[in-house]
């Protein structure tokens, strides 16, 4: 039983680390602000779920598991809220996004 | 096992820092800071299990909340300064 738990937590931990990395790379390579936000919010939701889930499995039924799940709960509440506030502030500030003709360097002026 | 996870998280933090430096608009930088903060929380949790010292988890918990408040404060600051500068044409600070 312990082997199964260890293997599962190891797989979740490495998977979570992989998704965190993919989110980071996405945030760097995406051409536009809103697509970058889309990529980076992946690391706010799925990454912590897998990484902290793996840690919770590792510590079994103990106080650490309660703390890890509390962290996961707060991250899942605050992450999307912060991303929403950021997207709203950006769109209110007039940041256009999504249409391909905007140059990646300056998303506000359309391509000449 | 924890080493692999912490290395990946540290690399993501470097990617977030480069996005913070490159980011054309100010909101890209706020996005990078938000990502960096979340990754700090994850790194704290993983290092807590790496060293076997579980009191780091309280730090991670506190930092998760503080990071959220910090991002919101920065956004409110930009919004209020944008309203004050509403008279001038929308220059990008």
PDB file of C-alpha atoms in Angstrom:
ATOM      1  CA  UNK A   1       0.000   0.000   0.000  1.00  0.00           C
ATOM      2  CA  UNK A   2       2.814   2.389   0.880  1.00  0.00           C
ATOM      3  CA  UNK A   3       4.469   1.692  -2.463  1.00  0.00           C
ATOM      4  CA  UNK A   4       1.295   2.650  -4.301  1.00  0.00           C
ATOM      5  CA  UNK A   5       0.968   5.880  -2.316  1.00  0.00           C
ATOM      6  CA  UNK A   6       4.633   6.756  -2.880  1.00  0.00           C
ATOM      7  CA  UNK A   7       4.417   6.053  -6.600  1.00  0.00           C
ATOM      8  CA  UNK A   8       1.190   8.046  -6.924  1.00  0.00           C
ATOM      9  CA  UNK A   9       2.538  11.019  -4.976  1.00  0.00           C
ATOM     10  CA  UNK A  10       5.769  10.905  -6.995  1.00  0.00           C
ATOM     11  CA  UNK A  11       3.798  10.899 -10.248  1.00  0.00           C
ATOM     12  CA  UNK A  12       1.588  13.798  -9.083  1.00  0.00           C
ATOM     13  CA  UNK A  13       4.593  15.781  -7.905  1.00  0.00           C
ATOM     14  CA  UNK A  14       6.491  15.388 -11.169  1.00  0.00           C
ATOM     15  CA  UNK A  15       3.318  16.002 -13.196  1.00  0.00           C
ATOM     16  CA  UNK A  16       2.618  19.162 -11.223  1.00  0.00           C
ATOM     17  CA  UNK A  17       6.181  20.343 -11.732  1.00  0.00           C
ATOM     18  CA  UNK A  18       5.776  19.660 -15.453  1.00  0.00           C
ATOM     19  CA  UNK A  19       2.564  21.683 -15.673  1.00  0.00           C
ATOM     20  CA  UNK A  20       4.130  24.529 -13.693  1.00  0.00           C
ATOM     21  CA  UNK A  21       7.003  24.552 -16.183  1.00  0.00           C
ATOM     22  CA  UNK A  22       4.646  24.485 -19.163  1.00  0.00           C
ATOM     23  CA  UNK A  23       2.721  27.424 -17.697  1.00  0.00           C
ATOM     24  CA  UNK A  24       5.956  29.352 -17.210  1.00  0.00           C
ATOM     25  CA  UNK A  25       7.099  28.692 -20.775  1.00  0.00           C
ATOM     26  CA  UNK A  26       3.633  29.630 -22.065  1.00  0.00           C
ATOM     27  CA  UNK A  27       3.699  32.898 -20.147  1.00  0.00           C
ATOM     28  CA  UNK A  28       7.016  33.726 -21.823  1.00  0.00           C
ATOM     29  CA  UNK A  29       6.271  32.731 -25.378  1.00  0.00           C
ATOM     30  CA  UNK A  30       2.673  33.850 -25.892  1.00  0.00           C
ATOM     31  CA  UNK A  31       2.399  36.902 -28.214  1.00  0.00           C
ATOM     32  CA  UNK A  32      -0.303  38.850 -26.405  1.00  0.00           C
ATOM     33  CA  UNK A  33      -1.048  39.854 -22.827  1.00  0.00           C
ATOM     34  CA  UNK A  34      -4.326  37.942 -22.479  1.00  0.00           C
ATOM     35  CA  UNK A  35      -2.866  34.765 -23.949  1.00  0.00           C
ATOM     36  CA  UNK A  36       0.055  35.095 -21.516  1.00  0.00           C
ATOM     37  CA  UNK A  37      -2.424  35.419 -18.683  1.00  0.00           C
ATOM     38  CA  UNK A  38      -4.235  32.353 -19.963  1.00  0.00           C
ATOM     39  CA  UNK A  39      -0.988  30.371 -19.932  1.00  0.00           C
ATOM     40  CA  UNK A  40       0.160  31.594 -16.533  1.00  0.00           C
ATOM     41  CA  UNK A  41      -3.182  30.939 -14.851  1.00  0.00           C
ATOM     42  CA  UNK A  42      -2.559  27.277 -15.655  1.00  0.00           C
ATOM     43  CA  UNK A  43       0.264  27.348 -13.145  1.00  0.00           C
ATOM     44  CA  UNK A  44      -2.090  28.936 -10.601  1.00  0.00           C
ATOM     45  CA  UNK A  45      -4.645  26.168 -10.708  1.00  0.00           C
ATOM     46  CA  UNK A  46      -3.476  22.798 -12.003  1.00  0.00           C
ATOM     47  CA  UNK A  47       0.156  23.076 -10.902  1.00  0.00           C
ATOM     48  CA  UNK A  48      -0.596  23.597  -7.206  1.00  0.00           C
ATOM     49  CA  UNK A  49      -3.352  20.999  -7.322  1.00  0.00           C
ATOM     50  CA  UNK A  50      -0.949  18.278  -8.463  1.00  0.00           C
ATOM     51  CA  UNK A  51       2.112  19.387  -6.493  1.00  0.00           C
ATOM     52  CA  UNK A  52       0.282  19.956  -3.206  1.00  0.00           C
ATOM     53  CA  UNK A  53      -1.824  16.845  -3.799  1.00  0.00           C
ATOM     54  CA  UNK A  54       1.363  14.829  -4.157  1.00  0.00           C
ATOM     55  CA  UNK A  55       2.685  16.325  -0.923  1.00  0.00           C
ATOM     56  CA  UNK A  56      -0.572  15.613   0.878  1.00  0.00           C
ATOM     57  CA  UNK A  57      -0.398  11.956  -0.206  1.00  0.00           C
ATOM     58  CA  UNK A  58       3.166  11.812   1.010  1.00  0.00           C
ATOM     59  CA  UNK A  59       2.289  12.902   4.529  1.00  0.00           C
ATOM     60  CA  UNK A  60      -0.718  10.610   5.020  1.00  0.00           C
ATOM     61  CA  UNK A  61      -3.248  11.387   7.778  1.00  0.00           C
ATOM     62  CA  UNK A  62      -1.483  14.098   9.813  1.00  0.00           C
ATOM     63  CA  UNK A  63      -1.437  17.797  10.585  1.00  0.00           C
ATOM     64  CA  UNK A  64       0.817  18.409   7.576  1.00  0.00           C
ATOM     65  CA  UNK A  65      -1.893  17.127   5.258  1.00  0.00           C
ATOM     66  CA  UNK A  66      -4.372  19.577   6.764  1.00  0.00           C
ATOM     67  CA  UNK A  67      -1.903  22.447   6.263  1.00  0.00           C
ATOM     68  CA  UNK A  68      -1.105  21.416   2.677  1.00  0.00           C
ATOM     69  CA  UNK A  69      -4.795  21.162   1.817  1.00  0.00           C
ATOM     70  CA  UNK A  70      -5.395  24.581   3.439  1.00  0.00           C
ATOM     71  CA  UNK A  71      -2.669  26.049   1.226  1.00  0.00           C
ATOM     72  CA  UNK A  72      -4.254  24.384  -1.782  1.00  0.00           C
ATOM     73  CA  UNK A  73      -7.670  25.775  -0.863  1.00  0.00           C
ATOM     74  CA  UNK A  74      -6.368  29.349  -0.482  1.00  0.00           C
ATOM     75  CA  UNK A  75      -4.345  29.122  -3.697  1.00  0.00           C
ATOM     76  CA  UNK A  76      -7.379  27.906  -5.623  1.00  0.00           C
ATOM     77  CA  UNK A  77      -9.455  30.782  -4.231  1.00  0.00           C
ATOM     78  CA  UNK A  78      -6.938  33.591  -4.581  1.00  0.00           C
ATOM     79  CA  UNK A  79      -5.300  32.546  -7.870  1.00  0.00           C
ATOM     80  CA  UNK A  80      -8.260  32.901 -10.216  1.00  0.00           C
ATOM     81  CA  UNK A  81      -9.475  35.982  -8.355  1.00  0.00           C
ATOM     82  CA  UNK A  82      -6.138  37.726  -8.840  1.00  0.00           C
ATOM     83  CA  UNK A  83      -6.097  36.695 -12.511  1.00  0.00           C
ATOM     84  CA  UNK A  84      -9.603  38.078 -12.950  1.00  0.00           C
ATOM     85  CA  UNK A  85      -8.710  41.380 -11.263  1.00  0.00           C
ATOM     86  CA  UNK A  86      -5.626  41.635 -13.479  1.00  0.00           C
ATOM     87  CA  UNK A  87      -7.561  40.933 -16.670  1.00  0.00           C
ATOM     88  CA  UNK A  88     -10.282  43.391 -15.721  1.00  0.00           C
ATOM     89  CA  UNK A  89      -7.769  46.115 -14.883  1.00  0.00           C
ATOM     90  CA  UNK A  90      -5.962  45.516 -18.167  1.00  0.00           C
ATOM     91  CA  UNK A  91      -9.124  45.609 -20.275  1.00  0.00           C
ATOM     92  CA  UNK A  92     -10.379  48.708 -18.454  1.00  0.00           C
ATOM     93  CA  UNK A  93      -7.019  50.335 -19.211  1.00  0.00           C
ATOM     94  CA  UNK A  94      -7.770  49.782 -22.889  1.00  0.00           C
ATOM     95  CA  UNK A  95      -5.454  46.864 -23.582  1.00  0.00           C
ATOM     96  CA  UNK A  96      -6.775  45.206 -26.734  1.00  0.00           C
ATOM     97  CA  UNK A  97      -6.094  41.517 -27.169  1.00  0.00           C
ATOM     98  CA  UNK A  98      -6.790  38.428 -29.151  1.00  0.00           C
ATOM     99  CA  UNK A  99      -6.898  39.673 -32.728  1.00  0.00           C
ATOM    100  CA  UNK A 100      -3.892  38.478 -34.704  1.00  0.00           C
ATOM    101  CA  UNK A 101      -3.108  41.808 -36.474  1.00  0.00           C
ATOM    102  CA  UNK A 102      -1.705  43.316 -33.272  1.00  0.00           C
ATOM    103  CA  UNK A 103       2.086  43.225 -33.217  1.00  0.00           C
ATOM    104  CA  UNK A 104       3.438  41.148 -30.337  1.00  0.00           C
ATOM    105  CA  UNK A 105       5.743  43.978 -29.214  1.00  0.00           C
ATOM    106  CA  UNK A 106       3.091  46.650 -28.683  1.00  0.00           C
ATOM    107  CA  UNK A 107      -0.371  45.198 -28.207  1.00  0.00           C
ATOM    108  CA  UNK A 108      -2.126  48.606 -28.180  1.00  0.00           C
ATOM    109  CA  UNK A 109      -1.405  49.857 -31.733  1.00  0.00           C
ATOM    110  CA  UNK A 110      -2.744  47.711 -34.629  1.00  0.00           C
ATOM    111  CA  UNK A 111      -0.182  46.565 -37.166  1.00  0.00           C
ATOM    112  CA  UNK A 112       0.618  49.438 -39.574  1.00  0.00           C
TER     113      UNK A 112
ATOM    114  CA  UNK B   1      11.685  13.418  -5.979  1.00  0.00           C
ATOM    115  CA  UNK B   2      11.385  16.759  -4.227  1.00  0.00           C
ATOM    116  CA  UNK B   3      14.575  17.921  -5.937  1.00  0.00           C
ATOM    117  CA  UNK B   4      12.944  17.463  -9.349  1.00  0.00           C
ATOM    118  CA  UNK B   5       9.861  19.424  -8.316  1.00  0.00           C
ATOM    119  CA  UNK B   6      11.823  22.233  -6.680  1.00  0.00           C
ATOM    120  CA  UNK B   7      14.152  22.558  -9.700  1.00  0.00           C
ATOM    121  CA  UNK B   8      11.176  22.837 -12.049  1.00  0.00           C
ATOM    122  CA  UNK B   9       9.587  25.460  -9.807  1.00  0.00           C
ATOM    123  CA  UNK B  10      12.818  27.467  -9.598  1.00  0.00           C
ATOM    124  CA  UNK B  11      13.113  27.367 -13.401  1.00  0.00           C
ATOM    125  CA  UNK B  12       9.530  28.614 -13.704  1.00  0.00           C
ATOM    126  CA  UNK B  13      10.412  31.470 -11.364  1.00  0.00           C
ATOM    127  CA  UNK B  14      13.308  32.415 -13.684  1.00  0.00           C
ATOM    128  CA  UNK B  15      10.897  32.332 -16.641  1.00  0.00           C
ATOM    129  CA  UNK B  16       8.509  34.583 -14.704  1.00  0.00           C
ATOM    130  CA  UNK B  17      11.382  36.983 -13.968  1.00  0.00           C
ATOM    131  CA  UNK B  18      12.306  37.178 -17.656  1.00  0.00           C
ATOM    132  CA  UNK B  19       8.650  37.876 -18.456  1.00  0.00           C
ATOM    133  CA  UNK B  20       8.747  40.619 -15.800  1.00  0.00           C
ATOM    134  CA  UNK B  21      11.810  42.176 -17.459  1.00  0.00           C
ATOM    135  CA  UNK B  22      10.585  41.785 -21.038  1.00  0.00           C
ATOM    136  CA  UNK B  23       6.926  42.545 -20.451  1.00  0.00           C
ATOM    137  CA  UNK B  24       5.942  45.475 -22.758  1.00  0.00           C
ATOM    138  CA  UNK B  25       2.934  46.581 -20.736  1.00  0.00           C
ATOM    139  CA  UNK B  26       2.845  47.170 -17.016  1.00  0.00           C
ATOM    140  CA  UNK B  27       0.214  44.460 -16.610  1.00  0.00           C
ATOM    141  CA  UNK B  28       2.637  41.828 -17.920  1.00  0.00           C
ATOM    142  CA  UNK B  29       4.898  42.741 -15.036  1.00  0.00           C
ATOM    143  CA  UNK B  30       2.063  42.421 -12.525  1.00  0.00           C
ATOM    144  CA  UNK B  31       1.237  39.040 -14.060  1.00  0.00           C
ATOM    145  CA  UNK B  32       4.876  37.940 -13.670  1.00  0.00           C
ATOM    146  CA  UNK B  33       4.947  39.095 -10.033  1.00  0.00           C
ATOM    147  CA  UNK B  34       1.747  37.164  -9.349  1.00  0.00           C
ATOM    148  CA  UNK B  35       3.240  34.027 -10.921  1.00  0.00           C
ATOM    149  CA  UNK B  36       6.460  34.469  -8.953  1.00  0.00           C
ATOM    150  CA  UNK B  37       4.530  34.735  -5.693  1.00  0.00           C
ATOM    151  CA  UNK B  38       2.498  31.614  -6.365  1.00  0.00           C
ATOM    152  CA  UNK B  39       5.663  29.712  -7.223  1.00  0.00           C
ATOM    153  CA  UNK B  40       7.259  30.870  -3.968  1.00  0.00           C
ATOM    154  CA  UNK B  41       4.361  29.278  -2.119  1.00  0.00           C
ATOM    155  CA  UNK B  42       4.860  26.007  -3.998  1.00  0.00           C
ATOM    156  CA  UNK B  43       8.617  26.089  -3.490  1.00  0.00           C
ATOM    157  CA  UNK B  44       8.156  26.672   0.252  1.00  0.00           C
ATOM    158  CA  UNK B  45       5.816  23.701   0.484  1.00  0.00           C
ATOM    159  CA  UNK B  46       8.150  21.393  -1.457  1.00  0.00           C
ATOM    160  CA  UNK B  47      11.225  22.503   0.514  1.00  0.00           C
ATOM    161  CA  UNK B  48       9.267  21.956   3.724  1.00  0.00           C
ATOM    162  CA  UNK B  49       8.906  18.302   2.760  1.00  0.00           C
ATOM    163  CA  UNK B  50      12.456  18.159   1.396  1.00  0.00           C
ATOM    164  CA  UNK B  51      13.999  19.142   4.747  1.00  0.00           C
ATOM    165  CA  UNK B  52      11.319  17.389   6.760  1.00  0.00           C
ATOM    166  CA  UNK B  53      10.605  20.649   8.617  1.00  0.00           C
ATOM    167  CA  UNK B  54       6.864  21.109   8.363  1.00  0.00           C
ATOM    168  CA  UNK B  55       6.718  24.553   9.992  1.00  0.00           C
ATOM    169  CA  UNK B  56       7.574  25.962   6.554  1.00  0.00           C
ATOM    170  CA  UNK B  57       3.994  25.096   5.565  1.00  0.00           C
ATOM    171  CA  UNK B  58       2.711  27.928   7.789  1.00  0.00           C
ATOM    172  CA  UNK B  59       5.040  30.284   5.930  1.00  0.00           C
ATOM    173  CA  UNK B  60       3.674  29.058   2.610  1.00  0.00           C
ATOM    174  CA  UNK B  61       0.126  29.556   3.842  1.00  0.00           C
ATOM    175  CA  UNK B  62       0.818  33.131   4.998  1.00  0.00           C
ATOM    176  CA  UNK B  63       2.697  33.954   1.821  1.00  0.00           C
ATOM    177  CA  UNK B  64      -0.160  32.709  -0.377  1.00  0.00           C
ATOM    178  CA  UNK B  65      -2.486  35.263   1.225  1.00  0.00           C
ATOM    179  CA  UNK B  66       0.013  38.116   1.312  1.00  0.00           C
ATOM    180  CA  UNK B  67       0.860  37.611  -2.360  1.00  0.00           C
ATOM    181  CA  UNK B  68      -2.799  37.921  -3.304  1.00  0.00           C
ATOM    182  CA  UNK B  69      -3.213  41.124  -1.299  1.00  0.00           C
ATOM    183  CA  UNK B  70      -0.029  42.539  -2.858  1.00  0.00           C
ATOM    184  CA  UNK B  71      -1.228  41.928  -6.410  1.00  0.00           C
ATOM    185  CA  UNK B  72      -4.593  43.550  -5.693  1.00  0.00           C
ATOM    186  CA  UNK B  73      -2.898  46.557  -4.052  1.00  0.00           C
ATOM    187  CA  UNK B  74      -0.685  47.072  -7.102  1.00  0.00           C
ATOM    188  CA  UNK B  75      -3.693  46.862  -9.417  1.00  0.00           C
ATOM    189  CA  UNK B  76      -5.669  49.398  -7.370  1.00  0.00           C
ATOM    190  CA  UNK B  77      -2.614  51.677  -7.381  1.00  0.00           C
ATOM    191  CA  UNK B  78      -2.373  51.535 -11.180  1.00  0.00           C
ATOM    192  CA  UNK B  79      -6.088  52.122 -11.552  1.00  0.00           C
ATOM    193  CA  UNK B  80      -6.125  55.189  -9.305  1.00  0.00           C
ATOM    194  CA  UNK B  81      -3.040  56.698 -10.959  1.00  0.00           C
ATOM    195  CA  UNK B  82      -4.620  56.040 -14.373  1.00  0.00           C
ATOM    196  CA  UNK B  83      -7.760  57.926 -13.319  1.00  0.00           C
ATOM    197  CA  UNK B  84      -5.604  60.865 -12.033  1.00  0.00           C
ATOM    198  CA  UNK B  85      -3.815  60.912 -15.393  1.00  0.00           C
ATOM    199  CA  UNK B  86      -7.099  60.649 -17.296  1.00  0.00           C
ATOM    200  CA  UNK B  87      -6.771  64.254 -18.500  1.00  0.00           C
ATOM    201  CA  UNK B  88      -3.590  63.578 -20.439  1.00  0.00           C
ATOM    202  CA  UNK B  89      -3.708  61.268 -23.534  1.00  0.00           C
ATOM    203  CA  UNK B  90      -3.269  57.654 -22.419  1.00  0.00           C
ATOM    204  CA  UNK B  91       0.542  57.494 -22.272  1.00  0.00           C
ATOM    205  CA  UNK B  92       1.956  54.080 -21.179  1.00  0.00           C
ATOM    206  CA  UNK B  93       3.966  54.385 -17.930  1.00  0.00           C
TER     207      UNK B  93
END
